[in-house]
Amino acid sequence: MRRGASVTAVDADPAEVKDVSWMMRGLLDDDVAVAASGGTGRAMVGDALELPFPDGAFDRVIAAEVLEHIPDDRQAIAELARVLRPGGTMAVTVPRWWPELVTWAISDEYHNKPGGHIRIYRGSALVSRVEATGLVRYGSHHAHSLHSPYWWLRAAVGVDRDDHRMVQAYHRLLVWDITAHTAATRVPEALLNPVMGKSLVNYFRKPL
């Protein structure tokens, strides 16, 4: 929105959509960069297996940490590709296999609870599933290395233990990192990303 985009956010959970709608309204009302760029935003409830949009509706599609939650991920990927216009680009992120494997080993609750992660992706498997829709990968990297120990900690103390002092302290660090955007955290995270980045990020283009 700050870059002038018309953003549509979709989630299956009405509570999440409500929170995002509130955030977008705040940006539209108070954010100087959004006002200057003319960016807009809307959030809506939707099913990843049957997205409520026509073919080629979007120039850019981002599926961030979504596919590991969906039993029929191939259908979800097909829908993401369908709503992307020819020539458009798509970014897909999923948990990287080895940090995710460690978390699964620490806690069964992490992946057995409703809405949890139901699979661990190898990078090659994800790419082949997306490219089966006709999209072509043109880049990839790893991200969010500071988040890997956070989720190992959450798995160790109990996934739902938001009240744990160490979890709260680490969460404050991550929030500060996101909002302050300082070299104190960004430099070590960049150095650690190739080794222990929690997320695998792939970029695809839909041929003309």
Short mmCIF file of C-alpha atoms in Angstrom, two decimals:
data_model
loop_
_atom_site.label_atom_id
_atom_site.label_comp_id
_atom_site.label_asym_id
_atom_site.label_seq_id
_atom_site.Cartn_x
_atom_site.Cartn_y
_atom_site.Cartn_z
CA MET A 1 0.00 0.00 0.00
CA ARG A 2 2.87 2.35 0.78
CA ARG A 3 4.26 1.69 -2.70
CA GLY A 4 0.98 2.59 -4.36
CA ALA A 5 -0.39 -0.93 -4.76
CA SER A 6 -4.02 -1.93 -4.57
CA VAL A 7 -3.72 -4.74 -2.00
CA THR A 8 -6.20 -7.56 -1.42
CA ALA A 9 -5.63 -9.72 1.66
CA VAL A 10 -7.41 -13.08 1.93
CA ASP A 11 -7.71 -15.46 4.86
CA ALA A 12 -10.07 -18.26 5.85
CA ASP A 13 -10.34 -16.94 9.43
CA PRO A 14 -12.83 -14.05 9.88
CA ALA A 15 -10.99 -12.90 13.02
CA GLU A 16 -7.73 -12.53 11.07
CA VAL A 17 -9.54 -10.66 8.30
CA LYS A 18 -11.06 -8.29 10.86
CA ASP A 19 -7.62 -7.50 12.29
CA VAL A 20 -6.12 -6.87 8.86
CA SER A 21 -9.09 -4.68 7.85
CA TRP A 22 -8.51 -2.60 10.97
CA MET A 23 -4.81 -2.23 10.13
CA MET A 24 -5.55 -1.24 6.54
CA ARG A 25 -8.07 1.37 7.65
CA GLY A 26 -5.43 2.80 9.95
CA LEU A 27 -2.95 3.03 7.08
CA LEU A 28 -5.49 4.71 4.83
CA ASP A 29 -6.42 7.23 7.53
CA ASP A 30 -3.05 8.03 9.06
CA ASP A 31 -0.10 6.80 7.00
CA VAL A 32 1.63 9.60 5.06
CA ALA A 33 3.30 7.22 2.59
CA VAL A 34 0.01 5.54 1.71
CA ALA A 35 -1.68 8.89 1.23
CA ALA A 36 1.11 10.08 -1.04
CA SER A 37 1.23 6.90 -3.12
CA GLY A 38 -2.50 6.42 -3.57
CA GLY A 39 -2.32 2.84 -2.32
CA THR A 40 -5.50 1.07 -1.29
CA GLY A 41 -6.32 -2.07 0.63
CA ARG A 42 -9.12 -4.49 1.40
CA ALA A 43 -9.32 -7.75 3.35
CA MET A 44 -11.81 -10.53 2.80
CA VAL A 45 -12.66 -14.06 3.88
CA GLY A 46 -11.83 -16.62 1.21
CA ASP A 47 -11.04 -20.28 0.57
CA ALA A 48 -7.59 -20.98 -0.88
CA LEU A 49 -9.06 -23.91 -2.81
CA GLU A 50 -11.60 -21.69 -4.56
CA LEU A 51 -10.41 -18.10 -4.60
CA PRO A 52 -13.23 -15.59 -5.24
CA PHE A 53 -11.49 -13.83 -8.14
CA PRO A 54 -11.51 -14.14 -11.93
CA ASP A 55 -8.58 -15.52 -13.91
CA GLY A 56 -5.60 -13.17 -14.13
CA ALA A 57 -6.97 -10.75 -11.53
CA PHE A 58 -3.61 -9.82 -9.94
CA ASP A 59 -0.23 -8.53 -11.11
CA ARG A 60 1.47 -9.94 -8.00
CA VAL A 61 0.55 -12.81 -5.69
CA ILE A 62 2.13 -13.53 -2.30
CA ALA A 63 1.45 -16.80 -0.49
CA ALA A 64 3.32 -16.38 2.79
CA GLU A 65 3.48 -19.41 5.12
CA VAL A 66 0.15 -20.74 3.83
CA LEU A 67 0.62 -23.98 1.89
CA GLU A 68 1.96 -26.01 4.83
CA HIS A 69 -1.48 -25.63 6.48
CA ILE A 70 -3.58 -26.86 3.53
CA PRO A 71 -4.22 -30.58 2.92
CA ASP A 72 -4.82 -30.14 -0.81
CA ASP A 73 -1.87 -27.89 -1.51
CA ARG A 74 -1.83 -28.69 -5.22
CA GLN A 75 -5.33 -27.26 -5.63
CA ALA A 76 -4.33 -24.17 -3.65
CA ILE A 77 -1.27 -23.68 -5.85
CA ALA A 78 -3.41 -24.08 -8.97
CA GLU A 79 -5.75 -21.35 -7.68
CA LEU A 80 -2.86 -19.00 -6.93
CA ALA A 81 -1.55 -19.51 -10.45
CA ARG A 82 -5.01 -19.04 -11.96
CA VAL A 83 -5.58 -15.59 -10.45
CA LEU A 84 -2.11 -14.37 -11.52
CA ARG A 85 -2.06 -12.52 -14.82
CA PRO A 86 0.27 -13.68 -17.63
CA GLY A 87 3.59 -11.93 -17.07
CA GLY A 88 2.84 -11.52 -13.37
CA THR A 89 5.02 -12.73 -10.51
CA MET A 90 4.34 -14.80 -7.43
CA ALA A 91 6.29 -15.19 -4.17
CA VAL A 92 5.71 -18.38 -2.17
CA THR A 93 7.17 -18.93 1.29
CA VAL A 94 7.03 -22.10 3.38
CA PRO A 95 8.99 -23.25 6.44
CA ARG A 96 12.45 -24.49 5.55
CA TRP A 97 12.71 -28.26 5.99
CA TRP A 98 15.42 -28.62 8.64
CA PRO A 99 14.33 -25.91 11.13
CA GLU A 100 10.80 -27.25 10.73
CA LEU A 101 11.99 -30.81 11.28
CA VAL A 102 13.62 -29.75 14.57
CA THR A 103 10.38 -28.12 15.72
CA TRP A 104 8.36 -31.25 14.88
CA ALA A 105 10.89 -33.35 16.81
CA ILE A 106 10.52 -31.14 19.90
CA SER A 107 6.71 -31.03 19.92
CA ASP A 108 3.92 -33.16 18.48
CA GLU A 109 1.45 -30.45 19.49
CA TYR A 110 3.08 -28.03 17.06
CA HIS A 111 1.90 -29.97 14.03
CA ASN A 112 -1.03 -31.98 15.42
CA LYS A 113 -3.20 -29.12 16.65
CA PRO A 114 -6.04 -27.90 14.38
CA GLY A 115 -4.74 -25.42 11.83
CA GLY A 116 -1.16 -26.51 12.40
CA HIS A 117 1.50 -27.47 9.90
CA ILE A 118 0.63 -30.73 8.20
CA ARG A 119 3.71 -31.20 6.01
CA ILE A 120 7.38 -30.34 5.73
CA TYR A 121 8.48 -29.25 2.26
CA ARG A 122 11.69 -30.10 0.53
CA GLY A 123 12.52 -27.16 -1.69
CA SER A 124 12.54 -29.25 -4.86
CA ALA A 125 9.07 -30.66 -4.10
CA LEU A 126 7.56 -27.22 -3.66
CA VAL A 127 9.13 -25.90 -6.86
CA SER A 128 7.92 -28.89 -8.89
CA ARG A 129 4.36 -28.45 -7.63
CA VAL A 130 4.30 -24.77 -8.54
CA GLU A 131 5.99 -25.27 -11.90
CA ALA A 132 3.42 -27.96 -12.72
CA THR A 133 0.94 -25.07 -13.12
CA GLY A 134 3.09 -23.52 -15.86
CA LEU A 135 4.89 -20.95 -13.71
CA VAL A 136 8.70 -20.67 -13.89
CA ARG A 137 10.95 -20.06 -10.90
CA TYR A 138 13.44 -17.22 -11.30
CA GLY A 139 14.85 -16.81 -7.79
CA SER A 140 14.96 -18.07 -4.21
CA HIS A 141 16.51 -17.37 -0.81
CA HIS A 142 16.10 -18.10 2.90
CA ALA A 143 14.75 -15.63 5.46
CA HIS A 144 13.82 -15.10 9.12
CA SER A 145 16.70 -16.91 10.83
CA LEU A 146 15.86 -15.18 14.13
CA HIS A 147 12.46 -16.86 14.06
CA SER A 148 13.82 -20.42 14.11
CA PRO A 149 14.97 -20.38 17.77
CA TYR A 150 11.74 -18.62 18.72
CA TRP A 151 9.64 -21.53 17.44
CA TRP A 152 11.98 -24.08 18.96
CA LEU A 153 11.40 -22.32 22.28
CA ARG A 154 7.64 -22.25 21.73
CA ALA A 155 7.65 -25.96 20.95
CA ALA A 156 9.72 -26.72 24.05
CA VAL A 157 7.61 -24.80 26.59
CA GLY A 158 4.22 -25.48 24.94
CA VAL A 159 2.91 -24.03 21.70
CA ASP A 160 0.05 -22.22 23.46
CA ARG A 161 2.19 -20.84 26.31
CA ASP A 162 2.08 -17.19 25.24
CA ASP A 163 2.41 -16.25 28.91
CA HIS A 164 5.86 -17.85 29.32
CA ARG A 165 8.41 -15.18 30.27
CA MET A 166 11.08 -16.35 27.81
CA VAL A 167 8.53 -16.54 24.98
CA GLN A 168 7.29 -13.03 25.77
CA ALA A 169 10.84 -11.65 25.87
CA TYR A 170 11.79 -13.25 22.57
CA HIS A 171 8.54 -12.05 20.98
CA ARG A 172 9.33 -8.49 22.05
CA LEU A 173 12.72 -8.83 20.36
CA LEU A 174 11.11 -9.97 17.10
CA VAL A 175 8.56 -7.14 17.18
CA TRP A 176 11.34 -4.63 17.85
CA ASP A 177 13.33 -6.07 14.94
CA ILE A 178 10.36 -5.64 12.59
CA THR A 179 9.48 -2.12 13.71
CA ALA A 180 12.95 -0.65 14.38
CA HIS A 181 14.66 -2.24 11.37
CA THR A 182 18.15 -1.71 12.80
CA ALA A 183 21.51 -3.23 11.91
CA ALA A 184 21.71 -4.72 15.43
CA THR A 185 19.34 -7.50 14.34
CA ARG A 186 19.24 -7.25 10.56
CA VAL A 187 22.96 -7.87 10.04
CA PRO A 188 23.17 -11.08 12.13
CA GLU A 189 19.89 -12.29 10.63
CA ALA A 190 21.23 -11.77 7.10
CA LEU A 191 24.40 -13.67 7.98
CA LEU A 192 22.45 -16.55 9.53
CA ASN A 193 19.71 -16.79 6.88
CA PRO A 194 21.62 -19.14 4.54
CA VAL A 195 22.25 -21.52 7.44
CA MET A 196 19.13 -21.41 9.61
CA GLY A 197 16.60 -19.16 7.91
CA LYS A 198 13.17 -20.41 8.96
CA SER A 199 11.49 -19.59 5.66
CA LEU A 200 12.23 -20.76 2.13
CA VAL A 201 11.21 -18.05 -0.33
CA ASN A 202 10.71 -18.84 -4.03
CA TYR A 203 9.83 -16.41 -6.82
CA PHE A 204 7.91 -17.46 -9.93
CA ARG A 205 6.79 -15.79 -13.13
CA LYS A 206 3.74 -16.69 -15.22
CA PRO A 207 4.75 -16.80 -18.89
CA LEU A 208 3.03 -14.48 -21.34
#
